[in-house]
Amino acid sequence: MTAPSTPPPRVLRTVRLLLVAAGAVGLGVGAVKLTALHPSQLRSLAVWLVAGVVLHDGVLVPLVTVALAGGGLVLRRLAGPGIRGHRWRAPRGTGPLVTSCLVVGGVLTLVVLPELHARSLGAANPTVVPGDYGRRLVLTWAVLAGVAVAGTVALSLRDRVRRRREPPAAREAP
Amino acid sequence: MRLDRLRDTVDARGRAASDRAAAPLQHPARSPRTAVVVGRLLGTAFVVCFVTGLYSHFLQDPLPWMRFPTWPSNLYQLTQGIHVTTGIASVPLLLAKLWTVYPRLLQWPPVRGLVHAVERGLVGVLVAAALVEVATGLLNTYQWYPWHFPFRGTHYALAWVVVGALAIHVAAQLPTIVRHRRRERAVSGGQVSAGSTTAETTTRRGLLVAVGAGVAAVVLLTAGQSFRVLRRTNLFAPRVQGLGPQGLPVNKTAAAARVHDAATDPAWTLTVVHGARSVALTRAELAALPQTEVELPIACVEGWTTFARWRGVRVADLLALVDAPSGTGARVTSLEPSGPYRTSDLEPAFAHHPRTLVALELGGEPLDLDHGYPARLIAPARPGVLQTKWLTRVETT
């Protein structure tokens, strides 16, 4: 199969030049607007910009990487040597299911933790951040865990039904 | 000679270190195709935020030649609701995009030449600015400001920086984007195309499903602050529709605005001025004029909206009292002693609009003090900050 056809090089070059020009204008406008800030304000912004990248690249992604690797290790252990001889192989589809639950929980936690902190600082009036977000977040994690477990069980059953229907020769697959 | 050897050693060591560091970061879902797919979604979200953000900015700081639509009355609810909801949806999209391209942080050599250095520098700017823009936008909705820069001005400036750096980034990556813009299928006859292996495709789909679930969850559980249809699933937004005195949330209280004494003064009057002509009306006199009832939303710049029923005197009628012609605009002034929103301007289309009122009542009762008693401005298609509370003066411009 051929790769999807690419536009002619001249079109590509024109588009790239236009984008660079537009980008330069955007950056210029942004820089000009930033000059309206006082030096102390710019310093505070610089701290935030650097801290954002450091916290994300240096803390968040490594944490996620370790979690992913850890999860993989646990699954391989369960499928291989097992725990006290009990082996269990995760059914197909477990990966996306559990990843989805973790991503949903993780994103909601990231979004709600600052809200919890803002609430603890005391809101300007009772109509700002009025809810019991901490309890709701815990409940959400519980629901996600339930969905992950129930979903895995359902996928497991579906796998078992499928395997029973297959002719014996096909069941030999690892 | 020695310098050449030194350079080769550094190069080899650097390459080895980079490969070692990158090994645990290898993941079948990390591929150029994933970066393009997630990048497209994130880029779209940022463009939507930028356009809706510009509209909000210019509504508050119009250039002299700008004119804005007065219809639909909930136009600002739509644009700002979309702005904040899309910004919240950007959180999982931005994190997914950054996760996908993370190994490129450790590429060797770090700088291949001047153009490459500039490109990498701008990517750094894009990442930093995007993270801060989304974070400050989110914290603003919680009214938490743990920084020393002015939110509005900085959020606006960074928006331009993000969009500019994004355009240049797309330009730099355009060949890759074009190459991976469509899913490639395996060849018939057993050859798998050079694009994606089956393992890559399966886990890419897994990643996209997970990111989609994250976006759906965060939107469903917060967009109810802006859009009535989702109000029942609003678990995590900082505002709740209809929660507040007279069924309407409050942003600035009378205490915070320091207007308590002036607003509760029984001798309060509303002064209407056109050139040399001026009229001062007490609240009773305002209530005696022909009243109009409208249903209009308070749509806040922070993204939340609630509809309410207002009753009061048309601004057009007040301007007619001082013989102001129909083509004039108006400026309203608040009792607030200071602050950027103590006055707001109405262009002629808004000033003479039949649904623009000096409101005296909310939901059938006199205005609550926190909602602008004795009188506030209410007009269609305007942000909440421009619906000035605790009015004292209306003059033509």
Coordinates of C-alpha atoms in Angstrom, one line a residue:
Chain A
M1 CA 0.0 0.0 0.0
T2 CA 1.4 3.4 -0.8
A3 CA 1.7 6.0 1.9
P4 CA -1.0 8.7 1.7
S5 CA -0.1 11.2 -1.1
T6 CA 1.7 14.3 0.1
P7 CA 0.9 17.8 -1.2
P8 CA 3.4 19.2 -3.6
P9 CA 6.6 20.6 -1.9
R10 CA 5.8 24.2 -3.0
V11 CA 2.4 24.1 -1.2
L12 CA 4.0 22.7 1.9
R13 CA 6.7 25.4 1.9
T14 CA 4.2 28.2 1.5
V15 CA 2.0 26.9 4.3
R16 CA 5.0 26.5 6.5
L17 CA 6.2 30.1 5.8
L18 CA 2.7 31.5 6.4
L19 CA 2.5 29.6 9.7
V20 CA 6.0 30.9 10.8
A21 CA 4.9 34.4 9.9
A22 CA 1.7 34.1 11.8
G23 CA 3.5 32.6 14.7
A24 CA 6.0 35.4 14.8
V25 CA 3.2 37.9 14.9
G26 CA 1.5 36.0 17.7
L27 CA 4.7 35.8 19.8
G28 CA 5.3 39.5 19.1
V29 CA 1.9 40.5 20.3
G30 CA 2.3 38.3 23.4
A31 CA 5.7 39.8 24.2
V32 CA 4.4 43.3 23.8
K33 CA 1.5 42.6 26.2
L34 CA 3.9 41.1 28.7
T35 CA 6.0 44.3 28.8
A36 CA 3.0 46.0 30.5
L37 CA 3.8 44.0 33.6
H38 CA 6.1 45.2 36.4
P39 CA 9.5 43.4 36.9
S40 CA 8.2 41.8 40.1
Q41 CA 5.2 40.5 38.3
L42 CA 7.3 39.2 35.4
R43 CA 9.6 37.4 37.9
S44 CA 6.5 35.7 39.5
L45 CA 5.4 34.7 36.0
A46 CA 8.9 33.3 35.2
V47 CA 8.8 31.3 38.3
W48 CA 5.5 29.8 37.3
L49 CA 6.6 29.0 33.8
V50 CA 9.7 27.2 35.0
A51 CA 7.9 25.5 37.9
G52 CA 5.2 24.2 35.5
V53 CA 7.7 22.5 33.2
V54 CA 9.8 21.2 36.1
L55 CA 6.8 19.8 38.0
H56 CA 5.4 18.2 34.8
D57 CA 8.5 16.8 33.3
G58 CA 10.3 16.1 36.5
V59 CA 7.5 14.8 38.7
L60 CA 4.3 14.0 37.0
V61 CA 5.6 12.1 34.0
P62 CA 8.1 10.0 36.0
L63 CA 5.3 9.1 38.5
V64 CA 3.1 8.0 35.7
T65 CA 5.9 6.0 34.1
V66 CA 6.7 4.3 37.3
A67 CA 3.0 3.5 37.8
L68 CA 2.7 2.1 34.3
A69 CA 5.8 0.0 34.7
G70 CA 4.6 -1.2 38.2
G71 CA 1.2 -2.2 36.8
G72 CA 2.9 -4.1 34.0
L73 CA 5.1 -5.9 36.4
V74 CA 2.1 -6.9 38.6
L75 CA 0.2 -8.3 35.6
R76 CA 3.2 -10.3 34.3
R77 CA 3.7 -11.7 37.7
L78 CA 0.1 -12.8 38.0
A79 CA 0.1 -14.4 34.6
G80 CA 3.5 -16.1 35.0
P81 CA 4.5 -17.4 38.4
G82 CA 1.3 -16.3 40.0
I83 CA 0.6 -15.7 43.7
R84 CA 0.8 -19.0 45.7
G85 CA 0.4 -20.9 42.5
H86 CA -2.8 -19.1 41.4
R87 CA -2.2 -17.7 38.0
W88 CA -4.5 -15.2 36.3
R89 CA -4.2 -13.7 32.9
A90 CA -6.0 -10.4 32.3
P91 CA -8.6 -10.8 29.6
R92 CA -8.3 -8.7 26.4
G93 CA -9.6 -5.2 26.9
T94 CA -8.5 -4.9 30.5
G95 CA -5.7 -2.6 29.4
P96 CA -8.0 0.1 28.0
L97 CA -10.5 -0.4 30.7
V98 CA -8.2 0.0 33.6
T99 CA -6.2 2.8 31.9
S100 CA -9.4 4.7 31.3
C101 CA -10.4 4.4 34.9
L102 CA -7.0 5.6 36.1
V103 CA -6.9 8.5 33.6
V104 CA -10.4 9.6 34.6
G105 CA -9.5 9.4 38.3
G106 CA -6.1 11.1 37.8
V107 CA -7.4 14.0 35.7
L108 CA -10.3 14.6 38.1
T109 CA -7.9 14.5 41.1
L110 CA -5.6 17.1 39.4
V111 CA -8.5 19.4 38.6
V112 CA -10.2 19.1 42.0
L113 CA -7.3 19.2 44.4
P114 CA -6.7 23.0 43.8
E115 CA -10.4 23.5 44.3
L116 CA -10.3 21.7 47.6
H117 CA -7.4 24.0 48.6
A118 CA -9.3 27.1 47.5
R119 CA -12.2 26.0 49.6
S120 CA -10.0 25.5 52.6
L121 CA -8.7 29.0 52.3
G122 CA -12.2 30.3 52.7
A123 CA -14.2 31.5 49.7
A124 CA -15.2 35.2 49.1
N125 CA -18.9 34.3 49.5
P126 CA -20.9 31.0 49.9
T127 CA -21.7 30.7 46.2
V128 CA -18.1 30.2 45.3
V129 CA -16.7 26.6 45.6
P130 CA -19.8 25.5 47.6
G131 CA -19.6 21.8 47.2
D132 CA -18.1 19.0 49.3
Y133 CA -15.5 18.1 46.7
G134 CA -13.3 15.9 48.8
R135 CA -16.0 13.5 49.6
R136 CA -17.2 13.5 46.0
L137 CA -13.7 12.8 44.7
V138 CA -13.4 9.8 47.1
L139 CA -16.7 8.5 45.9
T140 CA -15.7 8.9 42.3
W141 CA -12.6 6.8 42.9
A142 CA -14.7 4.2 44.5
V143 CA -17.0 4.1 41.6
L144 CA -14.1 3.9 39.2
A145 CA -12.6 1.0 41.1
G146 CA -16.0 -0.7 41.0
V147 CA -16.2 -0.2 37.2
A148 CA -12.7 -1.5 36.7
V149 CA -13.4 -4.7 38.8
A150 CA -16.9 -5.3 37.3
G151 CA -15.6 -4.6 33.8
T152 CA -12.7 -7.0 34.2
V153 CA -15.0 -9.7 35.5
A154 CA -17.3 -9.2 32.6
L155 CA -14.4 -9.4 30.1
S156 CA -13.2 -12.5 31.8
L157 CA -16.6 -14.2 31.4
R158 CA -16.8 -13.1 27.8
D159 CA -13.4 -14.6 27.2
R160 CA -14.4 -17.9 28.9
V161 CA -17.5 -18.1 26.8
R162 CA -15.5 -17.5 23.7
R163 CA -13.0 -20.1 24.5
R164 CA -15.7 -22.7 25.1
R165 CA -17.2 -22.0 21.7
E166 CA -13.8 -22.4 19.9
P167 CA -12.8 -25.8 18.5
P168 CA -10.2 -27.6 20.8
A169 CA -7.3 -27.0 18.4
A170 CA -7.6 -23.3 18.6
R171 CA -7.4 -23.3 22.4
E172 CA -3.8 -24.2 22.4
A173 CA -2.8 -20.6 21.7
P174 CA -0.6 -19.3 24.5
Chain B
M1 CA 43.2 16.3 16.8
R2 CA 42.6 16.1 20.5
L3 CA 39.6 18.3 20.1
D4 CA 38.1 16.0 17.5
R5 CA 38.6 13.0 19.8
L6 CA 37.1 14.9 22.7
R7 CA 34.1 15.8 20.6
D8 CA 33.6 12.2 19.4
T9 CA 33.8 10.9 23.0
V10 CA 31.2 13.4 24.2
D11 CA 29.0 12.5 21.3
A12 CA 29.2 8.8 21.9
R13 CA 28.7 9.1 25.7
G14 CA 25.8 11.5 25.1
R15 CA 24.2 9.2 22.7
A16 CA 24.7 6.2 25.0
A17 CA 23.2 8.1 27.9
S18 CA 20.3 9.3 25.9
D19 CA 19.5 5.8 24.7
R20 CA 19.8 4.4 28.3
A21 CA 17.4 7.0 29.6
A22 CA 15.0 6.6 26.7
A23 CA 14.8 2.8 27.0
P24 CA 12.3 2.6 29.9
L25 CA 10.3 5.3 28.2
Q26 CA 9.6 3.2 25.1
H27 CA 5.9 2.4 24.9
P28 CA 4.0 1.1 21.9
A29 CA 1.5 4.0 22.2
R30 CA 4.3 6.6 21.8
S31 CA 4.6 7.2 18.1
P32 CA 4.4 10.0 15.6
R33 CA 0.9 9.0 14.6
T34 CA -0.3 9.2 18.3
A35 CA 1.3 12.6 18.6
V36 CA -0.5 13.8 15.5
V37 CA -3.9 12.5 16.5
V38 CA -3.7 13.9 20.1
G39 CA -2.0 17.1 18.7
R40 CA -4.9 17.7 16.4
L41 CA -7.4 17.5 19.2
L42 CA -5.3 19.7 21.5
G43 CA -4.7 22.3 18.8
T44 CA -8.4 22.5 18.0
A45 CA -9.1 23.0 21.7
F46 CA -6.5 25.8 22.0
V47 CA -7.9 27.5 18.9
V48 CA -11.4 27.4 20.2
C49 CA -10.2 28.8 23.5
F50 CA -8.3 31.6 21.7
V51 CA -11.2 32.7 19.6
T52 CA -13.7 32.7 22.4
G53 CA -11.2 34.3 24.7
L54 CA -10.6 37.1 22.2
Y55 CA -14.3 37.8 22.0
S56 CA -14.4 38.1 25.8
H57 CA -11.4 40.3 25.9
F58 CA -12.7 42.7 23.3
L59 CA -16.2 42.9 24.8
Q60 CA -14.5 44.4 27.9
D61 CA -11.8 46.4 26.1
P62 CA -13.2 47.2 22.7
L63 CA -11.2 49.0 20.0
P64 CA -13.0 52.2 19.0
W65 CA -14.4 50.8 15.8
M66 CA -15.8 47.6 17.2
R67 CA -19.5 46.8 17.4
F68 CA -20.9 43.8 19.0
P69 CA -24.1 41.8 18.4
T70 CA -27.0 42.1 20.8
W71 CA -28.5 38.8 19.8
P72 CA -28.8 36.1 21.0
S73 CA -29.2 37.3 24.6
N74 CA -27.2 34.4 25.9
L75 CA -24.4 34.8 23.4
Y76 CA -21.8 35.4 26.1
Q77 CA -23.1 32.4 28.0
L78 CA -22.3 30.3 24.9
T79 CA -18.9 31.8 24.1
Q80 CA -17.6 31.9 27.7
G81 CA -19.1 28.6 28.6
I82 CA -17.3 27.0 25.7
H83 CA -14.2 28.9 26.6
V84 CA -14.0 27.6 30.2
T85 CA -15.3 24.1 29.3
T86 CA -12.8 23.7 26.5
G87 CA -10.0 24.9 28.8
I88 CA -10.9 22.3 31.3
A89 CA -11.1 19.6 28.6
S90 CA -7.5 20.7 27.6
V91 CA -6.2 19.3 30.8
P92 CA -6.3 15.6 29.8
L93 CA -5.5 16.5 26.2
L94 CA -2.4 18.5 27.1
L95 CA -1.1 15.9 29.5
A96 CA -1.6 13.2 27.0
K97 CA 0.2 15.1 24.3
L98 CA 3.1 15.9 26.6
W99 CA 3.3 12.2 27.7
T100 CA 3.4 11.0 24.1
V101 CA 6.3 13.2 23.1
Y102 CA 8.2 13.1 26.4
P103 CA 11.1 10.9 25.1
R104 CA 12.0 13.8 22.7
L105 CA 13.1 15.7 25.8
L106 CA 16.1 13.4 26.0
Q107 CA 17.0 13.4 22.3
W108 CA 20.7 13.4 21.4
P109 CA 22.3 15.6 20.2
P110 CA 20.4 18.3 22.2
V111 CA 21.1 20.9 19.6
R112 CA 22.0 20.1 16.0
G113 CA 22.3 23.7 14.8
L114 CA 20.9 27.2 15.1
V115 CA 17.5 26.4 13.6
H116 CA 17.2 23.3 15.6
A117 CA 18.1 25.2 18.8
V118 CA 15.5 27.9 18.1
E119 CA 12.9 25.2 17.3
R120 CA 13.6 23.4 20.6
G121 CA 13.6 26.7 22.5
L122 CA 10.1 27.6 21.1
V123 CA 8.8 24.1 22.0
G124 CA 9.9 24.9 25.5
V125 CA 8.1 28.2 25.4
L126 CA 5.0 26.5 24.1
V127 CA 5.0 23.8 26.7
A128 CA 5.6 26.2 29.6
A129 CA 3.1 28.8 28.4
A130 CA 0.4 26.2 27.7
L131 CA 0.8 24.6 31.1
V132 CA 0.6 28.0 32.9
E133 CA -2.3 29.2 30.7
V134 CA -4.5 26.2 31.4
A135 CA -3.5 26.2 35.1
T136 CA -4.1 29.9 35.7
G137 CA -7.4 29.7 33.8
L138 CA -8.5 26.8 36.0
L139 CA -7.4 28.5 39.3
N140 CA -9.2 31.7 38.3
T141 CA -12.5 29.8 38.3
Y142 CA -11.8 28.8 41.9
Q143 CA -10.9 32.5 42.7
W144 CA -7.5 31.4 44.0
Y145 CA -4.6 33.5 42.9
P146 CA -1.3 32.1 44.3
W147 CA 0.9 34.4 42.2
H148 CA 2.0 38.0 41.9
F149 CA 1.0 38.8 38.4
P150 CA -2.4 40.3 37.2
F151 CA -4.5 37.4 36.0
R152 CA -6.4 39.1 33.2
G153 CA -3.5 40.8 31.5
T154 CA -1.2 37.8 31.8
H155 CA -3.8 35.3 30.7
Y156 CA -4.4 37.4 27.6
A157 CA -0.6 37.9 26.8
L158 CA 0.1 34.1 27.3
A159 CA -2.8 33.3 24.9
W160 CA -0.9 35.1 22.1
V161 CA 2.3 33.4 23.1
V162 CA 0.7 29.9 23.0
V163 CA -1.0 30.5 19.7
G164 CA 2.2 32.0 18.2
A165 CA 4.5 29.2 19.4
L166 CA 1.9 26.7 18.3
A167 CA 1.8 28.0 14.8
I168 CA 5.6 27.8 14.5
H169 CA 5.6 24.3 16.1
V170 CA 3.0 23.1 13.5
A171 CA 5.2 24.6 10.7
A172 CA 8.3 22.8 12.0
Q173 CA 6.4 19.5 12.3
L174 CA 4.4 19.8 9.1
P175 CA 6.1 17.0 7.2
T176 CA 5.5 14.6 10.1
I177 CA 1.9 15.8 10.4
V178 CA 1.2 15.3 6.7
R179 CA 2.9 11.9 6.7
H180 CA 0.8 10.6 9.6
R181 CA -2.4 12.5 9.0
R182 CA -4.3 9.3 8.0
R183 CA -4.3 5.9 9.5
E184 CA -2.2 3.5 7.4
R185 CA -3.6 0.1 6.6
A186 CA -1.6 -3.2 6.3
V187 CA -0.8 -4.3 2.8
S188 CA -2.7 -7.3 1.4
G189 CA -0.3 -10.1 0.9
G190 CA 1.0 -10.1 4.5
Q191 CA 3.2 -7.1 4.4
V192 CA 2.6 -4.7 7.2
S193 CA 3.0 -1.1 6.2
A194 CA 6.0 0.9 7.6
G195 CA 3.6 3.1 9.6
S196 CA 2.2 1.3 12.6
T197 CA 2.6 -2.2 14.0
T198 CA -0.4 -4.0 15.4
A199 CA 0.8 -3.6 18.9
E200 CA 1.2 0.2 18.4
T201 CA -2.3 0.5 17.0
T202 CA -3.9 -1.4 19.8
T203 CA -2.3 0.5 22.6
R204 CA -2.7 3.8 20.7
R205 CA -6.4 3.1 20.6
G206 CA -6.3 2.2 24.3
L207 CA -4.6 5.6 25.0
L208 CA -7.1 7.5 22.9
V209 CA -10.0 5.7 24.6
A210 CA -8.6 6.6 28.0
V211 CA -8.0 10.2 27.0
G212 CA -11.5 10.4 25.6
A213 CA -12.9 9.1 28.8
G214 CA -10.9 11.7 30.7
V215 CA -12.2 14.5 28.6
A216 CA -15.8 13.2 28.8
A217 CA -15.6 12.9 32.6
V218 CA -14.1 16.3 33.3
V219 CA -16.6 18.0 30.9
L220 CA -19.7 16.1 32.1
L221 CA -18.9 16.8 35.7
T222 CA -18.2 20.5 35.4
A223 CA -19.9 22.0 32.4
G224 CA -23.2 22.2 34.4
Q225 CA -22.0 25.5 35.8
S226 CA -22.4 27.0 32.3
F227 CA -25.0 24.9 30.5
R228 CA -28.4 24.0 32.0
V229 CA -28.5 20.7 30.2
L230 CA -25.7 19.3 32.4
R231 CA -26.6 20.9 35.7
R232 CA -27.6 17.6 37.3
T233 CA -24.1 16.1 36.8
N234 CA -22.3 19.2 38.1
L235 CA -20.2 17.5 40.8
F236 CA -16.9 19.4 40.6
A237 CA -17.5 22.9 39.1
P238 CA -16.8 25.8 41.4
R239 CA -20.3 27.2 40.8
V240 CA -23.7 25.8 40.9
Q241 CA -26.5 27.2 38.7
G242 CA -29.2 28.7 40.7
L243 CA -27.3 28.6 44.0
G244 CA -27.3 31.9 45.8
P245 CA -29.5 34.7 47.1
Q246 CA -32.6 35.0 44.9
G247 CA -31.4 31.9 43.0
L248 CA -28.4 33.6 41.5
P249 CA -24.7 33.2 42.4
V250 CA -22.8 36.2 43.5
N251 CA -19.4 37.3 42.4
K252 CA -18.6 40.6 44.2
T253 CA -20.5 41.1 47.4
A254 CA -21.6 44.5 48.6
A255 CA -19.2 44.2 51.5
A256 CA -16.3 43.5 49.2
A257 CA -17.3 46.4 47.0
R258 CA -17.6 48.6 50.1
V259 CA -21.0 50.0 49.1
H260 CA -23.2 49.0 52.0
D261 CA -23.8 52.5 53.4
A262 CA -24.2 54.2 50.1
A263 CA -26.5 51.6 48.7
T264 CA -28.8 51.4 51.7
D265 CA -29.0 55.2 51.9
P266 CA -32.7 56.2 51.7
A267 CA -31.6 59.4 50.0
W268 CA -30.1 57.5 47.0
T269 CA -31.0 58.8 43.6
L270 CA -30.1 57.7 40.0
T271 CA -28.9 60.7 38.0
V272 CA -29.5 60.6 34.3
V273 CA -27.5 63.1 32.3
H274 CA -27.3 64.2 28.7
G275 CA -25.2 67.3 28.1
A276 CA -26.7 70.1 30.2
R277 CA -29.9 68.2 30.9
S278 CA -30.0 66.1 34.0
V279 CA -32.7 64.3 36.1
A280 CA -32.4 62.7 39.5
L281 CA -34.8 59.9 40.3
T282 CA -35.4 58.2 43.6
R283 CA -36.2 54.5 43.7
A284 CA -39.9 55.2 44.1
E285 CA -39.9 57.4 41.1
L286 CA -38.1 54.7 39.1
A287 CA -40.6 52.2 40.2
A288 CA -43.4 54.5 39.0
L289 CA -42.1 54.6 35.5
P290 CA -43.3 52.0 33.0
Q291 CA -41.7 48.7 34.0
T292 CA -40.4 45.9 31.7
E293 CA -39.8 42.3 32.6
V294 CA -37.0 40.3 30.9
E295 CA -35.4 37.0 31.3
L296 CA -31.6 37.4 30.9
P297 CA -28.6 35.5 32.2
I298 CA -25.7 36.6 34.3
A299 CA -22.9 35.0 32.3
C300 CA -19.7 35.4 34.3
V301 CA -16.2 35.7 32.8
E302 CA -15.3 32.7 35.0
G303 CA -17.6 30.6 32.8
W304 CA -20.7 30.1 34.9
T305 CA -24.1 31.3 33.9
T306 CA -27.5 31.4 35.5
F307 CA -30.7 32.8 34.0
A308 CA -32.9 35.2 36.0
R309 CA -36.1 37.2 35.7
W310 CA -35.5 41.0 36.0
R311 CA -37.9 43.9 36.2
G312 CA -37.1 47.5 35.8
V313 CA -37.0 50.6 33.6
R314 CA -35.7 50.5 30.1
V315 CA -32.4 52.5 29.7
A316 CA -33.9 53.8 26.5
D317 CA -36.8 55.4 28.4
L318 CA -34.4 57.0 30.9
L319 CA -32.3 58.5 28.0
A320 CA -35.6 59.8 26.5
L321 CA -36.3 61.6 29.7
V322 CA -33.3 63.8 29.1
D323 CA -34.0 64.1 25.3
A324 CA -31.0 62.0 24.3
P325 CA -31.2 61.1 20.6
S326 CA -31.5 57.4 19.6
G327 CA -27.9 57.1 18.2
T328 CA -26.1 57.9 21.5
G329 CA -24.3 55.4 23.7
A330 CA -24.4 55.5 27.5
R331 CA -22.0 55.1 30.4
V332 CA -23.2 53.8 33.7
T333 CA -21.4 54.4 37.0
S334 CA -21.5 52.4 40.2
L335 CA -21.4 53.4 43.9
E336 CA -18.2 51.4 44.1
P337 CA -15.4 53.7 45.2
S338 CA -12.7 52.0 43.1
G339 CA -12.1 49.1 40.8
P340 CA -11.8 48.5 37.0
Y341 CA -15.5 47.7 36.7
R342 CA -17.0 50.7 38.5
T343 CA -18.2 52.1 35.1
S344 CA -19.2 50.3 32.0
D345 CA -20.1 51.6 28.5
L346 CA -23.0 50.7 26.3
E347 CA -22.7 51.3 22.6
P348 CA -25.9 52.8 21.0
A349 CA -27.3 49.4 19.9
F350 CA -27.1 48.2 23.5
A351 CA -28.2 51.4 25.2
H352 CA -31.4 51.6 23.2
H353 CA -32.1 47.9 23.1
P354 CA -35.6 47.1 24.4
R355 CA -34.2 44.5 26.8
T356 CA -31.5 46.7 28.4
L357 CA -32.9 47.7 31.8
V358 CA -32.0 49.5 34.9
A359 CA -33.3 46.6 37.0
L360 CA -35.0 47.1 40.4
E361 CA -36.3 43.6 41.0
L362 CA -35.0 40.1 40.6
G363 CA -37.3 37.1 40.6
G364 CA -40.2 39.2 41.7
E365 CA -38.5 40.7 44.8
P366 CA -36.4 43.9 45.2
L367 CA -32.8 43.3 44.3
D368 CA -30.7 41.7 47.0
L369 CA -27.9 44.0 48.3
D370 CA -25.3 41.6 46.9
H371 CA -27.1 41.6 43.5
G372 CA -26.9 45.4 43.2
Y373 CA -29.6 47.0 45.3
P374 CA -31.0 49.7 44.7
A375 CA -30.5 49.3 40.9
R376 CA -28.2 47.4 38.5
L377 CA -27.7 47.3 34.8
I378 CA -28.9 44.2 32.9
A379 CA -28.4 43.8 29.1
P380 CA -28.4 41.0 26.6
A381 CA -25.2 39.4 25.3
R382 CA -22.9 41.0 27.9
P383 CA -20.5 39.5 30.4
G384 CA -21.4 39.7 34.1
V385 CA -18.7 42.2 34.9
L386 CA -20.3 44.7 32.6
Q387 CA -23.8 44.3 34.2
T388 CA -22.9 47.0 36.6
K389 CA -24.3 46.8 40.1
W390 CA -25.2 49.6 42.6
L391 CA -25.8 52.2 39.9
T392 CA -25.7 55.9 40.7
R393 CA -25.4 57.6 37.3
V394 CA -26.3 57.1 33.7
E395 CA -24.9 59.5 31.2
T396 CA -24.7 59.7 27.4
T397 CA -21.5 59.4 25.6

